Tab-separated table of C-alpha atoms in Angstrom:
chain	number	residue	atom	x	y	z
N	1	UNK	CA	0.000	0.000	0.000
N	2	UNK	CA	1.240	3.448	-0.807
N	3	UNK	CA	0.000	6.605	0.792
N	4	UNK	CA	0.703	10.161	-0.321
N	5	UNK	CA	0.041	12.948	2.165
N	6	UNK	CA	-0.135	16.653	1.370
N	7	UNK	CA	2.441	16.459	-1.395
N	8	UNK	CA	3.677	19.797	-2.724
N	9	UNK	CA	6.129	20.424	-5.517
N	10	UNK	CA	7.100	23.512	-7.426
N	11	UNK	CA	9.684	24.039	-10.130
N	12	UNK	CA	10.753	27.606	-9.515
N	13	UNK	CA	7.609	29.726	-9.571
N	14	UNK	CA	5.501	26.986	-11.203
N	15	UNK	CA	3.453	24.974	-8.727
N	16	UNK	CA	3.051	21.486	-10.139
N	17	UNK	CA	1.588	19.615	-7.158
N	18	UNK	CA	-0.539	21.600	-4.754
N	19	UNK	CA	-1.207	19.220	-1.902
N	20	UNK	CA	-1.961	15.726	-3.144
N	21	UNK	CA	-3.582	13.285	-0.682
N	22	UNK	CA	-4.149	9.790	-1.965
N	23	UNK	CA	-3.959	6.109	-1.048
N	24	UNK	CA	-3.259	3.309	-3.514
N	25	UNK	CA	-4.350	-0.152	-2.357
N	26	UNK	CA	-2.833	-3.550	-3.089
N	27	UNK	CA	-4.573	-5.655	-5.705
N	28	UNK	CA	-5.851	-2.551	-7.457
N	29	UNK	CA	-4.908	-0.959	-10.724
N	30	UNK	CA	-5.165	2.807	-10.539
N	31	UNK	CA	-4.986	4.903	-13.680
N	32	UNK	CA	-3.568	8.382	-13.171
N	33	UNK	CA	-5.113	10.666	-15.733
N	34	UNK	CA	-4.946	14.348	-16.509
N	35	UNK	CA	-4.024	16.792	-19.231
N	36	UNK	CA	-0.406	17.489	-20.148
N	37	UNK	CA	1.391	19.293	-17.362
N	38	UNK	CA	-1.119	18.317	-14.692
N	39	UNK	CA	1.580	16.692	-12.557
N	40	UNK	CA	1.182	12.985	-13.357
N	41	UNK	CA	4.828	12.319	-14.010
N	42	UNK	CA	5.897	14.574	-11.145
N	43	UNK	CA	3.710	12.569	-8.764
N	44	UNK	CA	5.195	9.299	-9.999
N	45	UNK	CA	8.742	10.574	-9.878
N	46	UNK	CA	8.164	11.853	-6.343
N	47	UNK	CA	7.131	8.356	-5.284
N	48	UNK	CA	10.314	7.041	-6.900
N	49	UNK	CA	12.482	9.677	-5.240
N	50	UNK	CA	13.664	11.101	-8.554
N	51	UNK	CA	11.882	14.368	-7.874
N	52	UNK	CA	12.281	15.805	-4.400
N	53	UNK	CA	8.999	17.277	-3.131
N	54	UNK	CA	8.833	20.623	-1.331
N	55	UNK	CA	6.450	19.287	1.271
N	56	UNK	CA	4.399	16.300	2.323
N	57	UNK	CA	4.956	12.644	2.988
N	58	UNK	CA	5.011	9.435	1.007
N	59	UNK	CA	4.463	6.215	2.957
N	60	UNK	CA	5.091	2.749	1.590
N	61	UNK	CA	3.498	0.229	3.950
N	62	UNK	CA	3.433	2.905	6.674
N	63	UNK	CA	7.132	3.797	6.373
N	64	UNK	CA	8.136	7.241	5.200
N	65	UNK	CA	10.235	6.834	2.079
N	66	UNK	CA	11.290	10.418	1.322
N	67	UNK	CA	15.084	10.593	1.271
N	68	UNK	CA	15.328	6.803	1.527
N	69	UNK	CA	16.607	4.500	-1.188
N	70	UNK	CA	16.258	0.862	-0.210
N	71	UNK	CA	12.474	0.977	-0.648
N	72	UNK	CA	12.966	1.205	-4.422
N	73	UNK	CA	13.706	-2.511	-4.309
N	74	UNK	CA	9.957	-2.898	-3.819
N	75	UNK	CA	9.096	-0.895	-6.943
N	76	UNK	CA	9.116	-1.886	-10.601
N	77	UNK	CA	9.165	1.197	-12.781
N	78	UNK	CA	8.564	1.572	-16.505
N	79	UNK	CA	9.679	5.101	-17.414
N	80	UNK	CA	7.900	7.274	-19.938
N	81	UNK	CA	10.553	7.496	-22.608
N	82	UNK	CA	12.692	4.428	-22.972
N	83	UNK	CA	16.095	5.963	-23.524
N	84	UNK	CA	19.045	3.769	-22.780
N	85	UNK	CA	22.791	4.097	-23.178
N	86	UNK	CA	22.975	3.655	-26.969
N	87	UNK	CA	26.250	1.745	-27.182
N	88	UNK	CA	25.091	-1.116	-24.949
N	89	UNK	CA	23.585	-4.317	-26.304
N	90	UNK	CA	20.201	-5.485	-25.054
N	91	UNK	CA	21.516	-8.466	-23.132
N	92	UNK	CA	24.358	-6.373	-21.692
N	93	UNK	CA	21.825	-3.889	-20.342
N	94	UNK	CA	19.682	-6.629	-18.812
N	95	UNK	CA	22.765	-8.221	-17.299
N	96	UNK	CA	23.939	-4.899	-15.945
N	97	UNK	CA	20.644	-4.096	-14.237
N	98	UNK	CA	20.549	-7.615	-12.788
N	99	UNK	CA	24.059	-7.086	-11.490
N	100	UNK	CA	23.201	-3.722	-9.921
N	101	UNK	CA	19.893	-4.922	-8.482
N	102	UNK	CA	19.903	-8.590	-7.555
N	103	UNK	CA	16.675	-10.565	-7.349
N	104	UNK	CA	15.538	-10.645	-10.966
N	105	UNK	CA	14.200	-13.965	-12.156
N	106	UNK	CA	11.566	-13.528	-14.815
N	107	UNK	CA	13.795	-12.105	-17.537
N	108	UNK	CA	14.100	-15.347	-19.509
N	109	UNK	CA	10.367	-15.867	-19.612
N	110	UNK	CA	9.697	-12.199	-20.447
N	111	UNK	CA	12.184	-12.236	-23.309
N	112	UNK	CA	10.369	-15.259	-24.696
N	113	UNK	CA	6.909	-13.747	-24.293
N	114	UNK	CA	7.877	-10.420	-25.869
N	115	UNK	CA	9.885	-12.182	-28.603
N	116	UNK	CA	13.058	-10.249	-27.937
N	117	UNK	CA	15.578	-13.030	-28.697
N	118	UNK	CA	16.491	-11.722	-32.176
N	119	UNK	CA	17.386	-8.347	-30.646
N	120	UNK	CA	19.499	-9.513	-27.708
N	121	UNK	CA	22.780	-8.916	-29.542
N	122	UNK	CA	21.765	-5.606	-31.078
N	123	UNK	CA	22.786	-2.242	-29.735
N	124	UNK	CA	20.043	-0.345	-27.948
N	125	UNK	CA	20.628	2.704	-30.132
N	126	UNK	CA	19.699	0.679	-33.234
N	127	UNK	CA	16.318	-0.531	-31.928
N	128	UNK	CA	12.936	0.843	-32.905
N	129	UNK	CA	10.868	2.716	-30.335
N	130	UNK	CA	8.504	-0.200	-29.799
N	131	UNK	CA	11.300	-2.727	-29.299
N	132	UNK	CA	13.003	-0.406	-26.862
N	133	UNK	CA	9.743	-0.151	-24.960
N	134	UNK	CA	9.648	-3.963	-24.753
N	135	UNK	CA	13.155	-3.972	-23.295
N	136	UNK	CA	11.882	-1.376	-20.867
N	137	UNK	CA	9.080	-3.728	-19.839
N	138	UNK	CA	11.496	-6.621	-19.332
N	139	UNK	CA	13.694	-4.444	-17.089
N	140	UNK	CA	10.733	-3.562	-14.892
N	141	UNK	CA	8.755	-6.813	-14.819
N	142	UNK	CA	11.728	-9.099	-14.247
N	143	UNK	CA	11.637	-8.023	-10.603
N	144	UNK	CA	8.954	-9.314	-8.310
N	145	UNK	CA	8.145	-6.015	-6.596
N	146	UNK	CA	4.869	-5.330	-4.745
N	147	UNK	CA	4.460	-1.888	-6.356
N	148	UNK	CA	4.424	-1.448	-10.119
N	149	UNK	CA	4.509	1.986	-11.722
N	150	UNK	CA	3.978	2.361	-15.457
N	151	UNK	CA	4.395	5.758	-17.087
N	152	UNK	CA	2.872	5.661	-20.591
N	153	UNK	CA	3.780	1.987	-21.073
N	154	UNK	CA	1.935	1.653	-24.387
N	155	UNK	CA	4.097	4.130	-26.322
N	156	UNK	CA	5.199	2.555	-29.595
N	157	UNK	CA	3.812	-0.924	-28.859
N	158	UNK	CA	2.088	-2.847	-31.644
N	159	UNK	CA	-1.361	-4.415	-30.992
N	160	UNK	CA	0.115	-7.839	-30.227
N	161	UNK	CA	2.526	-6.407	-27.694
N	162	UNK	CA	-0.273	-4.340	-26.228
N	163	UNK	CA	-2.311	-7.486	-25.577
N	164	UNK	CA	0.733	-9.085	-23.967
N	165	UNK	CA	1.207	-6.027	-21.784
N	166	UNK	CA	-2.402	-6.178	-20.615
N	167	UNK	CA	-1.988	-9.875	-19.762
N	168	UNK	CA	1.193	-9.101	-17.839
N	169	UNK	CA	-0.519	-6.369	-15.856
N	170	UNK	CA	-3.528	-8.585	-15.146
N	171	UNK	CA	-1.380	-11.456	-13.865
N	172	UNK	CA	0.569	-9.086	-11.610
N	173	UNK	CA	-2.690	-7.739	-10.241
N	174	UNK	CA	-3.771	-11.241	-9.314
N	175	UNK	CA	-0.672	-11.542	-7.180
N	176	UNK	CA	-2.049	-8.673	-5.104
N	177	UNK	CA	0.279	-5.952	-6.300
N	178	UNK	CA	-0.357	-2.231	-6.246
N	179	UNK	CA	-0.285	-0.968	-9.813
N	180	UNK	CA	-0.195	2.652	-10.980
N	181	UNK	CA	-0.449	3.515	-14.629
N	182	UNK	CA	-0.542	6.769	-16.555
N	183	UNK	CA	-1.834	6.764	-20.092
N	184	UNK	CA	-3.750	8.840	-22.595
N	185	UNK	CA	-5.481	5.791	-24.050
N	186	UNK	CA	-8.932	5.679	-22.467
N	187	UNK	CA	-9.818	2.253	-23.847
N	188	UNK	CA	-6.954	0.794	-21.880
N	189	UNK	CA	-8.138	2.529	-18.735
N	190	UNK	CA	-11.668	1.234	-19.142
N	191	UNK	CA	-10.387	-2.235	-19.816
N	192	UNK	CA	-7.930	-2.694	-16.963
N	193	UNK	CA	-8.227	0.052	-14.335
N	194	UNK	CA	-10.139	-0.458	-11.111
N	195	UNK	CA	-9.876	3.157	-10.102
N	196	UNK	CA	-9.129	6.452	-11.751
N	197	UNK	CA	-7.348	9.470	-10.354
N	198	UNK	CA	-7.869	12.621	-12.340
N	199	UNK	CA	-5.285	15.329	-11.758
N	200	UNK	CA	-5.982	18.866	-12.773
N	201	UNK	CA	-3.593	21.754	-12.148
N	202	UNK	CA	-1.760	19.871	-9.432
N	203	UNK	CA	-4.832	18.872	-7.472
N	204	UNK	CA	-6.944	15.726	-7.395
N	205	UNK	CA	-10.104	16.515	-9.275
N	206	UNK	CA	-11.525	13.039	-8.995
N	207	UNK	CA	-10.609	9.743	-7.349
N	208	UNK	CA	-12.867	6.732	-7.626
N	209	UNK	CA	-14.204	4.044	-9.886
N	210	UNK	CA	-14.546	4.552	-13.618
N	211	UNK	CA	-18.324	4.163	-13.332
N	212	UNK	CA	-18.445	6.940	-10.730
N	213	UNK	CA	-16.571	9.276	-13.037
N	214	UNK	CA	-19.084	8.585	-15.774
N	215	UNK	CA	-21.963	9.258	-13.397
N	216	UNK	CA	-20.394	12.467	-12.160
N	217	UNK	CA	-20.033	13.883	-15.646
N	218	UNK	CA	-23.231	12.397	-17.041
N	219	UNK	CA	-21.409	10.789	-19.968
N	220	UNK	CA	-21.583	7.085	-20.799
N	221	UNK	CA	-18.117	6.963	-22.353
N	222	UNK	CA	-14.908	7.569	-20.443
N	223	UNK	CA	-13.298	9.547	-23.230
N	224	UNK	CA	-16.248	11.901	-23.361
N	225	UNK	CA	-16.327	12.127	-19.576
N	226	UNK	CA	-12.693	13.247	-19.531
N	227	UNK	CA	-13.326	15.651	-22.372
N	228	UNK	CA	-16.243	17.122	-20.421
N	229	UNK	CA	-14.021	17.783	-17.399
N	230	UNK	CA	-11.326	19.342	-19.558
N	231	UNK	CA	-13.826	21.565	-21.356
N	232	UNK	CA	-15.020	22.857	-18.009
N	233	UNK	CA	-11.508	23.516	-16.834
N	234	UNK	CA	-10.436	25.324	-19.989
N	235	UNK	CA	-13.578	27.438	-20.046
T	1	UNK	CA	29.456	2.161	-5.932
T	2	UNK	CA	32.082	-0.118	-7.403
T	3	UNK	CA	29.529	-1.573	-9.802
T	4	UNK	CA	28.534	1.874	-11.085
T	5	UNK	CA	32.222	2.760	-11.329
T	6	UNK	CA	32.850	-0.389	-13.314
T	7	UNK	CA	30.052	0.304	-15.795
T	8	UNK	CA	30.935	3.977	-16.248
T	9	UNK	CA	34.548	3.030	-16.711
T	10	UNK	CA	33.719	0.330	-19.245
T	11	UNK	CA	31.353	2.674	-21.045
T	12	UNK	CA	34.148	5.230	-21.472
T	13	UNK	CA	36.748	2.620	-22.308
T	14	UNK	CA	34.737	1.539	-25.326
T	15	UNK	CA	34.247	5.110	-26.487
T	16	UNK	CA	36.410	6.299	-29.352
T	17	UNK	CA	37.491	9.444	-27.570
T	18	UNK	CA	39.352	7.631	-24.827
T	19	UNK	CA	41.544	6.124	-27.530
T	20	UNK	CA	42.061	9.444	-29.288
T	21	UNK	CA	43.165	10.917	-25.981
T	22	UNK	CA	45.422	7.956	-25.272
T	23	UNK	CA	47.050	8.043	-28.728
T	24	UNK	CA	47.562	11.772	-28.500
T	25	UNK	CA	49.720	11.340	-25.392
T	26	UNK	CA	51.464	8.357	-26.906
T	27	UNK	CA	52.420	10.345	-30.003
T	28	UNK	CA	53.321	13.398	-27.948
T	29	UNK	CA	55.653	11.297	-25.814
T	30	UNK	CA	57.436	9.780	-28.813
T	31	UNK	CA	57.731	13.129	-30.600
T	32	UNK	CA	59.300	14.684	-27.519
T	33	UNK	CA	61.940	11.960	-27.419
T	34	UNK	CA	62.464	12.132	-31.132
T	35	UNK	CA	63.279	15.845	-30.864
T	36	UNK	CA	65.294	15.600	-27.705
T	37	UNK	CA	66.370	12.464	-25.921
T	38	UNK	CA	66.999	14.137	-22.572
T	39	UNK	CA	64.402	12.800	-20.127
T	40	UNK	CA	64.461	15.829	-17.800
T	41	UNK	CA	63.863	18.261	-20.639
T	42	UNK	CA	61.077	16.059	-21.935
T	43	UNK	CA	59.460	16.199	-18.517
T	44	UNK	CA	59.493	20.009	-18.575
T	45	UNK	CA	57.984	20.239	-22.047
T	46	UNK	CA	55.429	17.654	-21.089
T	47	UNK	CA	54.556	19.634	-17.992
T	48	UNK	CA	53.583	22.650	-20.053
T	49	UNK	CA	51.296	20.510	-22.176
T	50	UNK	CA	49.786	18.501	-19.336
T	51	UNK	CA	49.081	21.463	-17.138
T	52	UNK	CA	46.860	23.072	-19.761
T	53	UNK	CA	45.515	20.010	-21.522
T	54	UNK	CA	44.424	17.697	-18.688
T	55	UNK	CA	42.108	20.372	-17.236
T	56	UNK	CA	40.633	21.006	-20.678
T	57	UNK	CA	40.045	17.342	-21.425
T	58	UNK	CA	38.751	16.703	-17.914
T	59	UNK	CA	36.295	19.563	-18.309
T	60	UNK	CA	35.023	18.572	-21.747
T	61	UNK	CA	34.805	14.843	-20.992
T	62	UNK	CA	33.129	15.518	-17.664
T	63	UNK	CA	30.406	17.655	-19.166
T	64	UNK	CA	29.987	15.428	-22.203
T	65	UNK	CA	29.735	12.264	-20.150
T	66	UNK	CA	27.274	13.795	-17.736
T	67	UNK	CA	24.880	14.953	-20.429
T	68	UNK	CA	25.160	11.888	-22.632
T	69	UNK	CA	24.653	9.453	-19.761
T	70	UNK	CA	21.561	11.220	-18.503
T	71	UNK	CA	19.293	8.345	-19.532
T	72	UNK	CA	21.557	5.839	-17.858
T	73	UNK	CA	21.508	7.993	-14.730
T	74	UNK	CA	17.715	8.092	-14.752
T	75	UNK	CA	17.580	4.344	-15.131
T	76	UNK	CA	19.874	3.999	-12.143
T	77	UNK	CA	17.888	6.498	-10.074
T	78	UNK	CA	14.837	4.222	-10.255
T	79	UNK	CA	16.861	1.336	-8.795
T	80	UNK	CA	17.489	0.759	-5.102
T	81	UNK	CA	20.701	2.773	-5.052
T	82	UNK	CA	21.756	5.851	-3.117
T	83	UNK	CA	22.203	8.971	-5.169
T	84	UNK	CA	25.628	9.395	-3.682
T	85	UNK	CA	26.554	5.933	-4.938
T	86	UNK	CA	25.421	6.695	-8.468
T	87	UNK	CA	27.183	10.019	-8.831
T	88	UNK	CA	30.333	9.113	-6.951
T	89	UNK	CA	30.606	5.988	-9.098
T	90	UNK	CA	30.206	7.915	-12.335
T	91	UNK	CA	32.630	10.605	-11.219
T	92	UNK	CA	35.311	8.100	-10.313
T	93	UNK	CA	34.676	6.153	-13.513
T	94	UNK	CA	35.289	9.191	-15.705
T	95	UNK	CA	38.257	10.500	-13.707
T	96	UNK	CA	39.964	7.125	-13.499
T	97	UNK	CA	39.616	6.305	-17.178
T	98	UNK	CA	40.997	9.713	-18.181
T	99	UNK	CA	43.877	9.440	-15.730
T	100	UNK	CA	44.647	5.992	-17.071
T	101	UNK	CA	44.750	7.234	-20.673
T	102	UNK	CA	47.209	9.891	-19.545
T	103	UNK	CA	49.486	7.694	-17.481
T	104	UNK	CA	49.600	4.808	-19.955
T	105	UNK	CA	49.812	7.061	-23.017
T	106	UNK	CA	52.731	9.094	-21.713
T	107	UNK	CA	54.135	6.183	-19.745
T	108	UNK	CA	54.871	3.897	-22.714
T	109	UNK	CA	57.366	6.215	-24.493
T	110	UNK	CA	59.027	7.183	-21.225
T	111	UNK	CA	59.476	3.555	-20.226
T	112	UNK	CA	60.867	2.720	-23.668
T	113	UNK	CA	63.338	5.583	-23.399
T	114	UNK	CA	64.560	4.318	-20.065
T	115	UNK	CA	62.785	6.352	-17.410
T	116	UNK	CA	63.315	3.582	-14.856
T	117	UNK	CA	67.077	3.871	-15.098
T	118	UNK	CA	67.037	7.651	-15.045
T	119	UNK	CA	67.152	10.076	-12.121
T	120	UNK	CA	64.089	11.802	-13.534
T	121	UNK	CA	61.804	8.977	-12.427
T	122	UNK	CA	60.499	10.943	-9.450
T	123	UNK	CA	59.999	14.072	-11.511
T	124	UNK	CA	58.069	12.012	-14.006
T	125	UNK	CA	55.968	10.402	-11.285
T	126	UNK	CA	55.195	13.821	-9.842
T	127	UNK	CA	54.079	14.971	-13.257
T	128	UNK	CA	51.753	11.984	-13.644
T	129	UNK	CA	50.384	12.533	-10.153
T	130	UNK	CA	49.684	16.170	-10.933
T	131	UNK	CA	48.045	15.209	-14.228
T	132	UNK	CA	45.765	12.795	-12.375
T	133	UNK	CA	44.986	15.430	-9.733
T	134	UNK	CA	44.069	17.987	-12.396
T	135	UNK	CA	41.830	15.429	-14.107
T	136	UNK	CA	40.004	14.628	-10.870
T	137	UNK	CA	39.645	18.340	-10.042
T	138	UNK	CA	38.297	19.432	-13.389
T	139	UNK	CA	35.957	16.482	-13.839
T	140	UNK	CA	34.456	17.342	-10.438
T	141	UNK	CA	34.122	21.018	-11.383
T	142	UNK	CA	32.505	20.189	-14.710
T	143	UNK	CA	30.079	17.725	-13.061
T	144	UNK	CA	29.063	20.579	-10.778
T	145	UNK	CA	28.396	22.829	-13.739
T	146	UNK	CA	26.524	20.110	-15.648
T	147	UNK	CA	24.328	19.427	-12.601
T	148	UNK	CA	23.497	23.101	-12.291
T	149	UNK	CA	22.406	23.572	-15.914
T	150	UNK	CA	19.818	21.428	-17.590
T	151	UNK	CA	20.640	23.039	-20.920
T	152	UNK	CA	23.591	21.327	-22.599
T	153	UNK	CA	24.794	24.393	-24.474
T	154	UNK	CA	24.864	26.485	-21.315
T	155	UNK	CA	26.650	23.721	-19.440
T	156	UNK	CA	29.292	23.396	-22.151
T	157	UNK	CA	29.704	27.157	-22.375
T	158	UNK	CA	30.221	27.652	-18.667
T	159	UNK	CA	32.611	24.702	-18.422
T	160	UNK	CA	34.829	26.013	-21.190
T	161	UNK	CA	34.699	29.450	-19.629
T	162	UNK	CA	35.735	27.948	-16.305
T	163	UNK	CA	38.718	26.253	-17.929
T	164	UNK	CA	39.674	29.398	-19.822
T	165	UNK	CA	39.493	31.402	-16.630
T	166	UNK	CA	41.690	29.006	-14.661
T	167	UNK	CA	44.183	28.331	-17.441
T	168	UNK	CA	44.559	31.755	-19.035
T	169	UNK	CA	42.534	34.660	-17.674
T	170	UNK	CA	43.492	34.115	-14.043
T	171	UNK	CA	47.188	34.569	-14.742
T	172	UNK	CA	46.485	37.576	-16.925
T	173	UNK	CA	44.463	39.283	-14.216
T	174	UNK	CA	47.123	38.416	-11.740
T	175	UNK	CA	49.919	39.967	-13.784
T	176	UNK	CA	47.785	43.002	-14.431
T	177	UNK	CA	47.243	43.527	-10.722
T	178	UNK	CA	50.994	43.167	-10.191
T	179	UNK	CA	51.618	45.961	-12.649
T	180	UNK	CA	48.953	48.253	-11.281
T	181	UNK	CA	49.864	47.768	-7.618
T	182	UNK	CA	53.564	47.760	-8.305
T	183	UNK	CA	54.324	50.032	-5.341
T	184	UNK	CA	52.821	47.755	-2.710
T	185	UNK	CA	54.211	44.551	-1.230
T	186	UNK	CA	52.291	41.838	-3.002
T	187	UNK	CA	53.898	38.661	-1.697
T	188	UNK	CA	50.958	37.603	0.431
T	189	UNK	CA	48.481	38.397	-2.309
T	190	UNK	CA	50.523	36.427	-4.798
T	191	UNK	CA	50.598	33.445	-2.470
T	192	UNK	CA	46.889	33.637	-1.846
T	193	UNK	CA	46.149	33.938	-5.543
T	194	UNK	CA	48.129	30.790	-6.295
T	195	UNK	CA	46.220	28.710	-3.798
T	196	UNK	CA	42.938	29.516	-5.501
T	197	UNK	CA	43.970	28.153	-8.868
T	198	UNK	CA	44.766	24.443	-9.157
T	199	UNK	CA	46.631	24.950	-12.422
T	200	UNK	CA	49.067	27.461	-10.879
T	201	UNK	CA	49.389	25.225	-7.882
T	202	UNK	CA	50.298	22.248	-10.064
T	203	UNK	CA	52.855	24.225	-11.996
T	204	UNK	CA	54.576	25.324	-8.805
T	205	UNK	CA	54.498	21.832	-7.411
T	206	UNK	CA	56.298	20.390	-10.426
T	207	UNK	CA	58.814	23.190	-10.669
T	208	UNK	CA	59.597	22.901	-6.960
T	209	UNK	CA	60.208	19.218	-7.536
T	210	UNK	CA	62.356	19.843	-10.597
T	211	UNK	CA	64.140	22.611	-8.716
T	212	UNK	CA	64.377	24.955	-11.690
T	213	UNK	CA	64.209	28.423	-10.183
T	214	UNK	CA	64.410	30.165	-13.565
T	215	UNK	CA	61.036	28.766	-14.555
T	216	UNK	CA	59.323	29.280	-11.230
T	217	UNK	CA	58.042	32.734	-12.063
T	218	UNK	CA	57.012	35.318	-9.520
T	219	UNK	CA	54.458	33.313	-7.573
T	220	UNK	CA	56.684	30.260	-7.608
T	221	UNK	CA	59.638	32.221	-6.247
T	222	UNK	CA	57.512	33.735	-3.507
T	223	UNK	CA	56.162	30.312	-2.719
T	224	UNK	CA	59.600	28.808	-2.460
T	225	UNK	CA	60.965	31.617	-0.279
T	226	UNK	CA	57.960	31.395	1.967
T	227	UNK	CA	57.725	27.656	2.472
T	228	UNK	CA	60.959	26.156	1.238
T	229	UNK	CA	60.973	23.140	-1.062
T	230	UNK	CA	59.924	20.401	1.366
T	231	UNK	CA	57.061	22.226	3.034
T	232	UNK	CA	56.103	23.752	-0.308
T	233	UNK	CA	55.707	20.328	-1.898
T	234	UNK	CA	53.718	19.021	1.022
T	235	UNK	CA	51.502	22.082	1.124
T	236	UNK	CA	50.777	22.162	-2.606
T	237	UNK	CA	49.931	18.448	-2.602
T	238	UNK	CA	47.542	18.858	0.319
T	239	UNK	CA	45.931	21.842	-1.365
T	240	UNK	CA	45.439	19.866	-4.556
T	241	UNK	CA	43.691	17.206	-2.477
T	242	UNK	CA	41.427	19.897	-1.036
T	243	UNK	CA	40.746	20.969	-4.604
T	244	UNK	CA	39.547	17.434	-5.371
T	245	UNK	CA	37.572	16.860	-2.190
T	246	UNK	CA	35.666	20.148	-2.028
T	247	UNK	CA	34.252	20.163	-5.597
T	248	UNK	CA	33.475	16.434	-5.385
T	249	UNK	CA	31.621	16.939	-2.091
T	250	UNK	CA	29.748	19.923	-3.515
T	251	UNK	CA	28.804	17.829	-6.523
T	252	UNK	CA	27.369	15.044	-4.349
T	253	UNK	CA	25.524	17.603	-2.269
T	254	UNK	CA	24.042	19.227	-5.334
T	255	UNK	CA	23.019	15.835	-6.727
T	256	UNK	CA	21.147	15.039	-3.510
T	257	UNK	CA	18.569	17.772	-3.997
T	258	UNK	CA	18.255	17.705	-7.770
T	259	UNK	CA	15.082	16.709	-9.637
T	260	UNK	CA	15.350	14.300	-12.535
């Protein structure tokens, strides 16, 4: 379980997070939604300790994690843009991460599932965006961590890989893991998410089930519901 | 930290530029001996090159490595590692690989021309030590600059400016002040000014070791009169260590509170 309390963050004069309070439960997939610049990635990076908040607390199983580092062993993270050191080969990168962070075991199976064998000896710089994203998924899912954070995991994936990704996420959920996902693809949200968090201007505009969001906005389609909120906020 | 060091080191070792740097020193060493087979004179010529070039290369490589390994750094930041571990490892990786290129590149010609049998062995070792010190100092300074600026162009610009200031402008300003305040006793000022520039400090250290008063220059002469050779050597070495430790510590401190 991860709990965020009164989280504030500003970059210079720009306030990105203005007091976020939220709890993510185990066994639940929560989709973090919001327009560009609403603070989704900042929230995620704060949880990971890559961004240092100006105020507030983040608790992982009731332990404050701000300024800590060992807790990241309990997080699998798929970053937004899969950029890797270009002169490394795929299997060298996987080996390196396994060396730096012991405990990986699923990599062989994941490489099989995602059909990455033909690329193992290729340099990361020579891979297509979608293939790089698959490598990204292997790096995150090869660890058996109770918290999984996916930042735009679908970028560049073909339909087959997308189905595989959904299956992966579903099987992790069954193991009782806490899963956070940001995406702009509403179909995916409707299909897999249990709950939705909608961020707007650094505040939580909505937190609840997808059906509740639809009720609140009076729309029967999630995409339209989101559009309705955005129209209100721009107006 | 050793693992990060290993990977940064390996990453640089497979980069073309490490080899260019290595071959440059190799060729320089052989050319020096081709022109003049006196080891002591070669050491002096080499000093003039090393004292300007190692800071420049340290600066450029430091900034370049920092910016180009940003993705790698972000990947590491999401792993259960301390920030200090990541940045200290990268810093040592860059500094060590550059120092190795220097020592091996210059070392091969000197060994072939019989440095081990010569009396200049200690002078040569001092020179290599100073070269390594300058590399460590300027990589730390450039990491600091790269951490402070997200924009690559700005980071590069400020780093080059920093090198130019230390290597050229500082001495110019210093001489200018000597001319303007000619009527006042400037010994203390001269001493103080030397301590604040690692390049000047390195030059004095080597010249003290070589014991060539003619090349010491004003600050060097003042330094020698003030401290004598033994204390002077000790003091300049300790100050160079301070010049490594302080920027490296500042860099780690800055990295602790940075957003990625």
